[in-house]
Short mmCIF file of C-alpha atoms and ligand atoms in Angstrom, two decimals:
data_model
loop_
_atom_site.label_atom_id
_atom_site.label_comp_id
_atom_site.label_asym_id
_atom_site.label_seq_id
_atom_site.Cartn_x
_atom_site.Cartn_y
_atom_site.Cartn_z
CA UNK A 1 0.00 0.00 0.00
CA UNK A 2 1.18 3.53 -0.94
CA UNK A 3 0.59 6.55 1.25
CA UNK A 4 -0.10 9.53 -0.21
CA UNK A 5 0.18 13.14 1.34
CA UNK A 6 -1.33 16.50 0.06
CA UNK A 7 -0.21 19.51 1.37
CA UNK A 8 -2.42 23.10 1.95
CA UNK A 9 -2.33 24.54 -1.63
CA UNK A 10 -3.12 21.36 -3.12
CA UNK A 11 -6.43 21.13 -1.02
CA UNK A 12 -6.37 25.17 -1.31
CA UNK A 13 -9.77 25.38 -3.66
CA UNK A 14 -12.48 23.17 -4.87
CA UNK A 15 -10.95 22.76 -7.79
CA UNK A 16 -7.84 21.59 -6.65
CA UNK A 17 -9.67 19.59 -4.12
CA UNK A 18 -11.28 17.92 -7.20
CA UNK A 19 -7.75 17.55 -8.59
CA UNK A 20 -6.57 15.46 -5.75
CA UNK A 21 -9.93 13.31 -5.85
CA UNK A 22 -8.99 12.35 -9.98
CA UNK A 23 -5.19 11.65 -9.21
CA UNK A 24 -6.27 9.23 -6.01
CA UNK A 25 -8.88 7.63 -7.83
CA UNK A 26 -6.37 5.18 -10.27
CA UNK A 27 -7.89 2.00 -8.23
CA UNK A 28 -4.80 1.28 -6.65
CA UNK A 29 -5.45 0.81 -2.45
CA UNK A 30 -3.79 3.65 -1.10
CA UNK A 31 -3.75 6.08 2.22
CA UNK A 32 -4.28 9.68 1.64
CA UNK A 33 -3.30 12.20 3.98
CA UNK A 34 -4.64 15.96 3.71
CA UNK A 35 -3.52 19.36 5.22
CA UNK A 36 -5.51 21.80 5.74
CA UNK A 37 -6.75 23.70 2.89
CA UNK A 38 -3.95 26.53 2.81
CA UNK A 39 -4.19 30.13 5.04
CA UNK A 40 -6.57 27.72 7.11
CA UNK A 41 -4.61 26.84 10.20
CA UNK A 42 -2.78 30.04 10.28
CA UNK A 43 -6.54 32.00 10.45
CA UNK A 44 -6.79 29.45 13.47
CA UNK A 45 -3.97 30.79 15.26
CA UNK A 46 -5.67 34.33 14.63
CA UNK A 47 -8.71 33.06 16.12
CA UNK A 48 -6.83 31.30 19.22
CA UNK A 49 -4.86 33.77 19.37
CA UNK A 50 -8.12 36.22 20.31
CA UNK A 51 -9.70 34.02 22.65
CA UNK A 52 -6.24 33.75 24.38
CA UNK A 53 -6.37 37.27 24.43
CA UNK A 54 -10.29 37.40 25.37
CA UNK A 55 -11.32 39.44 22.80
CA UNK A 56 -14.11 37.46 21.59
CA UNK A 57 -15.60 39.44 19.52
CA UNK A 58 -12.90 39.69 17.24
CA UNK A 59 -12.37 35.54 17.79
CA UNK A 60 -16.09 35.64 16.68
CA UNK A 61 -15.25 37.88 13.60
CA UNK A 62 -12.70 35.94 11.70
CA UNK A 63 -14.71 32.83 12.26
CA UNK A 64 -17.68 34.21 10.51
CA UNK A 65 -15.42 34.81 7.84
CA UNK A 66 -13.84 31.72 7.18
CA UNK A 67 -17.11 30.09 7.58
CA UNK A 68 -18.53 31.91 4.77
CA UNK A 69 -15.62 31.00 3.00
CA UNK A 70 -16.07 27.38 3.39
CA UNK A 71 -19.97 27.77 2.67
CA UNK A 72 -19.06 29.03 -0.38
CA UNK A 73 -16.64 26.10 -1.16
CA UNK A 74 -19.35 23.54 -0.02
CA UNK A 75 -21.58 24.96 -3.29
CA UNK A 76 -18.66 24.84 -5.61
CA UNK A 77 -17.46 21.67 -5.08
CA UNK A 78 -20.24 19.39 -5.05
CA UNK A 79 -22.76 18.58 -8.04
CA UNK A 80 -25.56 17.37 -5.97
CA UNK A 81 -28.17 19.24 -3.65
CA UNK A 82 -27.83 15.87 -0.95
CA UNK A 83 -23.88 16.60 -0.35
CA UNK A 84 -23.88 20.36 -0.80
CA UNK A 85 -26.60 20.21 2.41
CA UNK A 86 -25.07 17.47 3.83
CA UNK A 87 -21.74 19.13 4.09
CA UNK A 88 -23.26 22.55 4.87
CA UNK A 89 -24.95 21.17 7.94
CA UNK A 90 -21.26 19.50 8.90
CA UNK A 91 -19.63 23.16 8.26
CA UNK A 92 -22.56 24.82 10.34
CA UNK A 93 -21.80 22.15 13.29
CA UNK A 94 -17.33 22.80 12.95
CA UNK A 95 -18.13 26.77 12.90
CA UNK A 96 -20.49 26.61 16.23
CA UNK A 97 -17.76 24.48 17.44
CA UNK A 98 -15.04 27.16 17.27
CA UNK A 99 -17.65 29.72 18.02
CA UNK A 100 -18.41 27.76 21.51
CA UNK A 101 -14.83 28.53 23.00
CA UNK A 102 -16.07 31.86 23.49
CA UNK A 103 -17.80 30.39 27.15
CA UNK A 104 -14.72 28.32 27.59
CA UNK A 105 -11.86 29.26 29.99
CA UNK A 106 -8.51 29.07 27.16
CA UNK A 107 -5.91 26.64 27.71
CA UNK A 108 -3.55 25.26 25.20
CA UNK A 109 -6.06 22.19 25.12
CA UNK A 110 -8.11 24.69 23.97
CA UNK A 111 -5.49 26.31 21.36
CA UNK A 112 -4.48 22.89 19.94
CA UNK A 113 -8.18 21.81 19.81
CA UNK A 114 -8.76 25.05 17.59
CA UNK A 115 -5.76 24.61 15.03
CA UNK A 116 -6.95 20.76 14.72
CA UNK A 117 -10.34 21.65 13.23
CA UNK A 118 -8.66 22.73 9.10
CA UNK A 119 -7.71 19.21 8.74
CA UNK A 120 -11.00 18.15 10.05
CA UNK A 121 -12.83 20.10 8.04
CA UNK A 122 -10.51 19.49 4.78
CA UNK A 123 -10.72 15.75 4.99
CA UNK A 124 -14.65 15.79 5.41
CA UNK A 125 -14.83 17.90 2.78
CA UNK A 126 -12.82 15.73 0.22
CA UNK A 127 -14.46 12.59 1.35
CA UNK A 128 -17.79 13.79 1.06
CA UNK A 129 -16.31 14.64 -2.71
CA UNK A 130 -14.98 11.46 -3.23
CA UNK A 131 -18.45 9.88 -2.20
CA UNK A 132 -20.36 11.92 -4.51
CA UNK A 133 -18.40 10.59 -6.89
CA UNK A 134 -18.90 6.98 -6.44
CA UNK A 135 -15.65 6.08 -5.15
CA UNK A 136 -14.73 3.80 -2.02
CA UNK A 137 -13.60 5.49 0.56
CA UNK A 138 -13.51 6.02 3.66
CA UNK A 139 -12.07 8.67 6.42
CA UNK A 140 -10.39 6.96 9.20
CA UNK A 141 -10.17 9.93 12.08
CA UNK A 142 -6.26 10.67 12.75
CA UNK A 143 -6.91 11.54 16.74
CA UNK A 144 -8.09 7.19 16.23
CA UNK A 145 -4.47 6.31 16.16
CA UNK A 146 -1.85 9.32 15.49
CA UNK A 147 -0.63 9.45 19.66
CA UNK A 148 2.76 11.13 21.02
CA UNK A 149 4.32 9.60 24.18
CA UNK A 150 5.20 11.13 27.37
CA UNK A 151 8.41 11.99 26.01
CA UNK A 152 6.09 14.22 23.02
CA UNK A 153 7.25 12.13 20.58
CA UNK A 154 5.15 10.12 18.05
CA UNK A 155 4.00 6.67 19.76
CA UNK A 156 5.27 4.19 17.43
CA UNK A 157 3.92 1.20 19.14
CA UNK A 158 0.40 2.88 19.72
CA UNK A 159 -0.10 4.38 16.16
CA UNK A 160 0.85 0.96 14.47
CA UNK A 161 -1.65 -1.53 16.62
CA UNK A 162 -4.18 1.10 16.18
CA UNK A 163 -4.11 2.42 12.98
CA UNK A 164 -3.62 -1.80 12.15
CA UNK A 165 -7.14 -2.55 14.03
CA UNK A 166 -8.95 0.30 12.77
CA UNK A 167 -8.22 -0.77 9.24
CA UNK A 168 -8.87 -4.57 9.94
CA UNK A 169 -12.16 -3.38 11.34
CA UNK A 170 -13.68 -1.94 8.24
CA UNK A 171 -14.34 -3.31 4.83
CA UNK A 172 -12.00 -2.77 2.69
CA UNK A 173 -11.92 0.71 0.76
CA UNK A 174 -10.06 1.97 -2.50
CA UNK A 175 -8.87 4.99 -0.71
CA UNK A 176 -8.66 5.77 2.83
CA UNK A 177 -8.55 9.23 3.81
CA UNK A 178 -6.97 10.30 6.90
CA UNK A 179 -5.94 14.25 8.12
CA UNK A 180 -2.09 14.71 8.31
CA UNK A 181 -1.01 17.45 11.67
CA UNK A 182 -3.08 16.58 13.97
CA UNK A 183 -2.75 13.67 16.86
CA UNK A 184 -3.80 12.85 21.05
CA UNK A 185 -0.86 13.28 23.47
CA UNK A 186 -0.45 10.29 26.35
CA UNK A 187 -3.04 12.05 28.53
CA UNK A 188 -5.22 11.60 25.53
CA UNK A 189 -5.72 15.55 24.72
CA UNK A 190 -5.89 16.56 21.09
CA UNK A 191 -2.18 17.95 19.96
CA UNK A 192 -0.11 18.40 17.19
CA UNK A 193 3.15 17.08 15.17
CA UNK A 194 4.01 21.17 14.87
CA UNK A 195 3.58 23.68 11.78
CA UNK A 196 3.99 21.66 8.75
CA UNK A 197 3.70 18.40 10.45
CA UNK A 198 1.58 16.80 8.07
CA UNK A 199 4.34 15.00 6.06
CA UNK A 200 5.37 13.64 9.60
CA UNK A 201 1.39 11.99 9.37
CA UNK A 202 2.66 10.05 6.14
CA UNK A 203 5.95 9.04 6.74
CA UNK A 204 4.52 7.73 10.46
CA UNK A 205 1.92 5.80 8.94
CA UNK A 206 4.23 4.50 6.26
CA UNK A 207 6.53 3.25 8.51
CA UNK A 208 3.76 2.21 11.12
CA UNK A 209 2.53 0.17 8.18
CA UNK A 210 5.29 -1.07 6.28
CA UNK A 211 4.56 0.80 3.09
CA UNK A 212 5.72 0.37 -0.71
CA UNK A 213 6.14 4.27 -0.95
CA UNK A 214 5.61 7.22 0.90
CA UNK A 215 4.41 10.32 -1.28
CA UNK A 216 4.57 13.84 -0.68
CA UNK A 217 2.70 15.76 -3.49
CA UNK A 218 3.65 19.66 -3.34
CA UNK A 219 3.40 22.25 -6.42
CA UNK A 220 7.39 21.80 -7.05
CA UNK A 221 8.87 19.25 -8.95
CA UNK A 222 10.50 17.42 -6.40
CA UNK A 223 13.84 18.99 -4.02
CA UNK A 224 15.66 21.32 -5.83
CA UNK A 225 19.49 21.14 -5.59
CA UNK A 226 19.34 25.11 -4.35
CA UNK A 227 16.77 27.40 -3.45
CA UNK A 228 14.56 28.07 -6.82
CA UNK A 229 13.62 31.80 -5.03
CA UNK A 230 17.32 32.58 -4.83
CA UNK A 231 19.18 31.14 -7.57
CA UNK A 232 18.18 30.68 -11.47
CA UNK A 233 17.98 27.75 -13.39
CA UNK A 234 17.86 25.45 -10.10
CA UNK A 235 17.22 21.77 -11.14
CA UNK A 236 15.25 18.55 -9.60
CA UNK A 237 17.24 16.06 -7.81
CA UNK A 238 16.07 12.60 -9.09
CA UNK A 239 17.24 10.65 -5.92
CA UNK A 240 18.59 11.63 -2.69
CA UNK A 241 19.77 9.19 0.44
CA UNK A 242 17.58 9.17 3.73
CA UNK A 243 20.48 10.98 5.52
CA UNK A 244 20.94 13.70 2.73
CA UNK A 245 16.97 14.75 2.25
CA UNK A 246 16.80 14.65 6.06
CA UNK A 247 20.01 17.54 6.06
CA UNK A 248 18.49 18.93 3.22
CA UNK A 249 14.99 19.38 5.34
CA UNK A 250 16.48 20.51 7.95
CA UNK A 251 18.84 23.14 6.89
CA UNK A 252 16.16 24.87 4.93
CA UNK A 253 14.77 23.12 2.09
CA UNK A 254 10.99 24.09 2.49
CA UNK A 255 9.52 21.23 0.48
CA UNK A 256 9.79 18.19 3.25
CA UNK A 257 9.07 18.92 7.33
CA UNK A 258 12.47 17.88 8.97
CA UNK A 259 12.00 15.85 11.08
CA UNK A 260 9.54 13.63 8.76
CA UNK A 261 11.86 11.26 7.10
CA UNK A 262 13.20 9.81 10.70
CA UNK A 263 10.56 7.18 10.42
CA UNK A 264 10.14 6.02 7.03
CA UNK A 265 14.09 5.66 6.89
CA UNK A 266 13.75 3.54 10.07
CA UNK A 267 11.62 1.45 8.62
CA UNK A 268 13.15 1.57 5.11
CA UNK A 269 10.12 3.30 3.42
CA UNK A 270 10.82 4.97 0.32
CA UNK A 271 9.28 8.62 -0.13
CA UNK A 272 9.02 10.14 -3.29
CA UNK A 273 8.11 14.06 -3.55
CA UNK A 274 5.80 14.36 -6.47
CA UNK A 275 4.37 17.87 -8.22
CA UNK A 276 0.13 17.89 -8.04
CA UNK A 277 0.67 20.62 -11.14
CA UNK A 278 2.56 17.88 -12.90
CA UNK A 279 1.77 14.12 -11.75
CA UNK A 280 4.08 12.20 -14.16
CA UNK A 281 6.87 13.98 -13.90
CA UNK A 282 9.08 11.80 -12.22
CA UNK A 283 10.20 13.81 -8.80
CA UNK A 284 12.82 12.97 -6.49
CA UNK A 285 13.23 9.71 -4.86
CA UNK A 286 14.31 9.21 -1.14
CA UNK A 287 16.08 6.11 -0.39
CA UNK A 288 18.63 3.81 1.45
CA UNK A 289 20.78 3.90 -1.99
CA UNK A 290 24.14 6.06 -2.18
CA UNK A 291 24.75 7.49 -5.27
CA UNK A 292 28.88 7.43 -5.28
CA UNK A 293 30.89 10.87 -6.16
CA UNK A 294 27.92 13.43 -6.67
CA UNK A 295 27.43 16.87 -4.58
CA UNK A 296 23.49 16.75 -4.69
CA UNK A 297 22.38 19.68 -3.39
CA UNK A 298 22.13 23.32 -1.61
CA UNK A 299 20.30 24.48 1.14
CA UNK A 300 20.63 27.33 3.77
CA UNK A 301 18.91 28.27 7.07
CA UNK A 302 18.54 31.79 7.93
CA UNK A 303 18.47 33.15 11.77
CA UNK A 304 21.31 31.63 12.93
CA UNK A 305 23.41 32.96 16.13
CA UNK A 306 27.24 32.24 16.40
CA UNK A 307 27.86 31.89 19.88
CA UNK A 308 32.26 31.96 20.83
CA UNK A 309 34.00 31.31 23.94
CA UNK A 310 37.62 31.14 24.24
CA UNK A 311 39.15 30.22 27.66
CA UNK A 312 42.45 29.19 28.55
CA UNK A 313 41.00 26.67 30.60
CA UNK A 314 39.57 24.57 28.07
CA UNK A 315 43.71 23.80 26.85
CA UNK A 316 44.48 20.39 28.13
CA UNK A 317 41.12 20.23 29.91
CA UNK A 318 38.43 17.67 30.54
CA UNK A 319 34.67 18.04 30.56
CA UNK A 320 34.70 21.66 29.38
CA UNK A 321 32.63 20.98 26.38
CA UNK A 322 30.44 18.91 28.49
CA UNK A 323 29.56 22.09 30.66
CA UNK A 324 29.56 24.37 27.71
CA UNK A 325 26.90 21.72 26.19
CA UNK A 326 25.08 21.47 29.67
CA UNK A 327 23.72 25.31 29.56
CA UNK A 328 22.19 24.86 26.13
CA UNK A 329 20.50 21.67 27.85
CA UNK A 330 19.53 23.25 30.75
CA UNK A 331 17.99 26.23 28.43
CA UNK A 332 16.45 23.99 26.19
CA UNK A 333 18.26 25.34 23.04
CA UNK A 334 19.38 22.88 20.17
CA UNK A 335 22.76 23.59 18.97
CA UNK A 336 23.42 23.01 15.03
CA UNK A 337 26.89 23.52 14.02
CA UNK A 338 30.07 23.06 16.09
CA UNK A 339 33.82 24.05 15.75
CA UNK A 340 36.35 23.26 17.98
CA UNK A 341 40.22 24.51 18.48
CA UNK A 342 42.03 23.86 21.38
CA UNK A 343 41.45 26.67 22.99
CA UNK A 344 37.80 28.01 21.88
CA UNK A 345 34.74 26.81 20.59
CA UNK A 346 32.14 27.79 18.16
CA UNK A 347 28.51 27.17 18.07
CA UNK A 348 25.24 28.25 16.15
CA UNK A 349 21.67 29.03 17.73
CA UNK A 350 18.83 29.25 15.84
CA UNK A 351 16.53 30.28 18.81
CA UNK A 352 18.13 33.04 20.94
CA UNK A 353 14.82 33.06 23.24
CA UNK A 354 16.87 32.14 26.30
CA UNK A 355 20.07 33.84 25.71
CA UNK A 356 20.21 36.02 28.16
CA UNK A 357 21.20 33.56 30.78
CA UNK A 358 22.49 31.41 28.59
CA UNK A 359 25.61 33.83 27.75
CA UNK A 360 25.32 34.85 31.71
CA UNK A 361 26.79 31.48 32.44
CA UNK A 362 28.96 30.81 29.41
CA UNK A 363 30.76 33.74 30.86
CA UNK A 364 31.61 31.79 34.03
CA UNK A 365 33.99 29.38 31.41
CA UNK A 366 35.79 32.16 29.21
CA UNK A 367 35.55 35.40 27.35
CA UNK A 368 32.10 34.95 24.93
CA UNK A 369 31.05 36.84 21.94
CA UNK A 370 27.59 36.45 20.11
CA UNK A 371 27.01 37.67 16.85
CA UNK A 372 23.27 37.69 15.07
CA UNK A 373 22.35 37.64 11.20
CA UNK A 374 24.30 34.18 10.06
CA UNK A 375 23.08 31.96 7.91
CA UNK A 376 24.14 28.34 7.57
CA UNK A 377 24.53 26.54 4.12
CA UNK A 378 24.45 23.26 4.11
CA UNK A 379 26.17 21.46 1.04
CA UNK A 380 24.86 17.33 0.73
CA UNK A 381 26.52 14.43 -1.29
CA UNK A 382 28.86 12.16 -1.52
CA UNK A 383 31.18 13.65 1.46
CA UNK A 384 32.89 10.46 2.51
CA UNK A 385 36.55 12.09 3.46
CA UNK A 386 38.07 8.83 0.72
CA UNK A 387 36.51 10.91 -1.88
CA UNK A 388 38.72 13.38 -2.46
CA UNK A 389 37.94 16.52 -4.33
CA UNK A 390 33.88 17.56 -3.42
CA UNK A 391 34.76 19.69 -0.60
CA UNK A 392 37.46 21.39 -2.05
CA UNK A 393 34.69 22.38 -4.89
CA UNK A 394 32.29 23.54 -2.21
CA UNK A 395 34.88 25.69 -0.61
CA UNK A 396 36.39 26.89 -3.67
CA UNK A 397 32.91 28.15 -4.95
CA UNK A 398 32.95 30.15 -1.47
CA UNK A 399 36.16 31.77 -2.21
CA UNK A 400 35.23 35.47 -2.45
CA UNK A 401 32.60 35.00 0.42
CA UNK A 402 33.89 35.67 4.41
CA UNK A 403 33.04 32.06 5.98
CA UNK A 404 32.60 32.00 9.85
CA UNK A 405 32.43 28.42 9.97
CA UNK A 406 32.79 25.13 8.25
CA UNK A 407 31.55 21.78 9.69
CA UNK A 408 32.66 18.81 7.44
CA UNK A 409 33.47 15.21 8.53
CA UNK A 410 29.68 15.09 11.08
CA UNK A 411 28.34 11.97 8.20
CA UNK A 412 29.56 11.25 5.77
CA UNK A 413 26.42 13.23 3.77
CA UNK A 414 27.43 16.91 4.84
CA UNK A 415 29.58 19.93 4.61
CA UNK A 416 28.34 23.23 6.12
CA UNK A 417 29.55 26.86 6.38
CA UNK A 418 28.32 29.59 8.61
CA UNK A 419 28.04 32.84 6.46
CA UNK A 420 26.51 36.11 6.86
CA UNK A 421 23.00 36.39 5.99
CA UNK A 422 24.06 39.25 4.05
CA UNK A 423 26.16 36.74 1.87
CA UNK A 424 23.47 33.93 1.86
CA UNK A 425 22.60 34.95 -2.02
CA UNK A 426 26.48 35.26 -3.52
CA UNK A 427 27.22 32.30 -1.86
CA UNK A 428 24.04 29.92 -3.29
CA UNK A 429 24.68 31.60 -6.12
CA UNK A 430 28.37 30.76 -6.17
CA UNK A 431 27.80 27.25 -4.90
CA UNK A 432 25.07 26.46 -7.89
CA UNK A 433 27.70 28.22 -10.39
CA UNK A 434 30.72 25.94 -9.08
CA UNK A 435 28.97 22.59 -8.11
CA UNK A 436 26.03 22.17 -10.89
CA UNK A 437 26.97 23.93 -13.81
N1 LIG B 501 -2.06 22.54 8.44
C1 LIG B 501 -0.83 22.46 9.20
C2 LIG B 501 -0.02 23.71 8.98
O1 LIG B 501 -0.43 24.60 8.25
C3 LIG B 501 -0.05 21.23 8.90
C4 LIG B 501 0.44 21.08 7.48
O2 LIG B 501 -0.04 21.76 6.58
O3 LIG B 501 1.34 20.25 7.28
O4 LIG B 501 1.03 23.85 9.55
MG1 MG B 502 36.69 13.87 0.86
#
């Protein structure tokens, strides 16, 4: 069975609801996971966001308006009176629904149980399409099975038994529809995989169930090997290796959510990234393989924070970088790039919510300096140091461009250099120019 993942814009209109419905409707058993239709969950925010704030009135305001946005949708996408009604009378039950919070005291329950309703809505919506159109399906309710554990993370164990039984439990359908984002934590309260977390949906139920493919169907064709917004001519990478697309993701590729591939390379899953705007082109494949010799692609996170101490003390010293690593713990700040000499240490931030103390007690181990407006680039490929030659090319192409930092020899999938953000364009720009052309 193949899972198949739609993100916001293409559920974004009734016609490109319809879309979907004709490229999921091919016969083939698969598992389809929607987003929200797009601008949805962020006007949820807005509308938590008020009732945080206890201005209901204005909470009540932007609700009217989406719902008369979604009324509106209800009459364009269906053909028959029956399903137009039938889904009004759904849409008129959601909108009192987010309308009741207004008597309810706000928690983040609350908040969560807000943003959860645009997937709720979407998949209804496209199910009740689907129907109308003959087809067997059949909406299987993601706060059923999709669970974190006490630890927040995705409950592998819980979301495979029950996502197994609910399927076994039902006749079998053509297409199961399910809504990507939104899961229970352990105390059973509705929550979330985070902004974006509907890939995570797919490639946990892919792995859960032991997929053929995982597919992530966006309006691009497929990862780029550089950012198409910043640099011309950018091309689709046909295949990338679990450990590259997850770099890739997570240094600032916006196509795939970053933590999302985790699972499915766990479990060996395959995910493909596929363009709605173009179904048969062929998109880029995710995979175990290695592809020997190649620099693949470009990415580069913005909002970064260099963080320096020097101290004499650390010369000859054990557990320094233990307590230097200890305060980003305690602060609960990831740390992405690292350099080390023997007598100082560099590291980059991206979230400088809690650097205040952070840099009070860094100051207890040497002299510390902070500077804001870096930008990492992350280079992935075939960066096994026996291969001689790729990171030369990388750093060559960098030549004219003041580097901070360079990380190289973390996997054997990565280089990356800490730049200013100022120089994020010249150098993607440079890298492309060098690496790809
Ligand atoms: N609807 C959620 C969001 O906008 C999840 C997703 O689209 O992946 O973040
Ligand atoms: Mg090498």
């Amino acid at each position: 069975m193949k899972i198949l993942k739609f993100g916001g814009t293409s559920v974004g209109t009734p016609q490109r609801m319809k879309d979907v419905s004709e490229l999921i409707s091919d016969g083939q058993q698969k598992i389809v996971v929607l987003s929200a239709m797009s601008g949805t969950t962020n006007t949820l925010v807005e509308i938590a966001d008020y009732y945080k704030k206890g201005n209901v009135e204005a909470a009540g305001n932007v609700i009217n308006k989406l719902r008369m946005i979604y009324m509106e949708h209800a009459r364009e996408l269906y053909s028959t009176e029956d399903m137009v009604l039938k889904t009004i009378d759904f849409l008129k039950d959601e909108f009192m629904y987010l309308h009741s919070f207004a008597s309810v005291e706000f928690s983040e329950v609350v908040e969560r149980t807000i943003l959860a309703q645009g997937e709720i809505i979407s998949t209804n919506m496209v199910t009740n399409y689907l129907k109308e159109q003959g087809k067997k399906v059949s909406l299987i309710p993601a706060l059923d099975y999709m669970r974190l554990a006490d630890n927040g993370e995705p409950d592998l164990g819980y979301i495979n038994s029950h996502l197994r039984d609910i399927l076994n439990s039902q006749e079998s359908c053509d297409i199961y529809i399910t809504q990507g984002f939104i899961c229970r934590n352990h105390l059973g309260d509705i929550d979330n995989l985070q902004r974006g977390g509907s890939d995570y949906t797919a490639c946990l139920i892919g792995a859960a169930l032991h997929a053929s493919e995982i597919q992530i169907w966006t309006d691009i064709d497929g990862m780029h090997n550089n950012d198409p917004r910043i640099v011309d001519n950018t091309l689709p990478v046909r295949q990338l290796n679990f450990e590259e697309a997850a770099e890739l993701a997570y240094f600032g590729a916006k196509i795939l959510h970053p933590t999302c591939i985790q699972p499915a390379r766990y479990a060996s899953v395959p995910v493909r990234l596929l363009n709605t705007m173009d179904p048969t082109a062929p998109g880029t494949i995710i995979n175990n393989e290695m592809v020997p010799g190649h620099i693949k692609a470009v990415a580069a996170k913005d909002n970064i924070s260099v963080i320096k101490i020097v101290s004499s003390r650390m010369l000859l010293a054990t557990g320094f970088l233990r307590k230097v690593f200890e305060i980003f713990e305690t602060y609960n700040t990831c740390i992405d790039m690292v350099t080390t000499s023997e007598v100082g240490i560099s590291l980059s931030i991206d979230n400088t919510s809690r650097i205040v103390p952070i840099l009070e007690e860094l100051k207890k181990y040497g002299v510390v300096e902070i500077e804001n407006n870096m930008c990492i680039i992350c280079v992935v490929g075939d960066l096994r140091f026996d291969n001689v030659g790729l990171e030369t090319l990388a750093t060559e192409a960098l030549a004219q461009i003041p580097v901070r930092m360079i990380s190289y020899g973390g996997s054997n999938h990565n280089i990356s250099f800490l730049v200013r953000e100022a120089d994020k364009k010249a150098a993607l720009q440079a890298l492309s120019a060098k690496l790809f052309n």
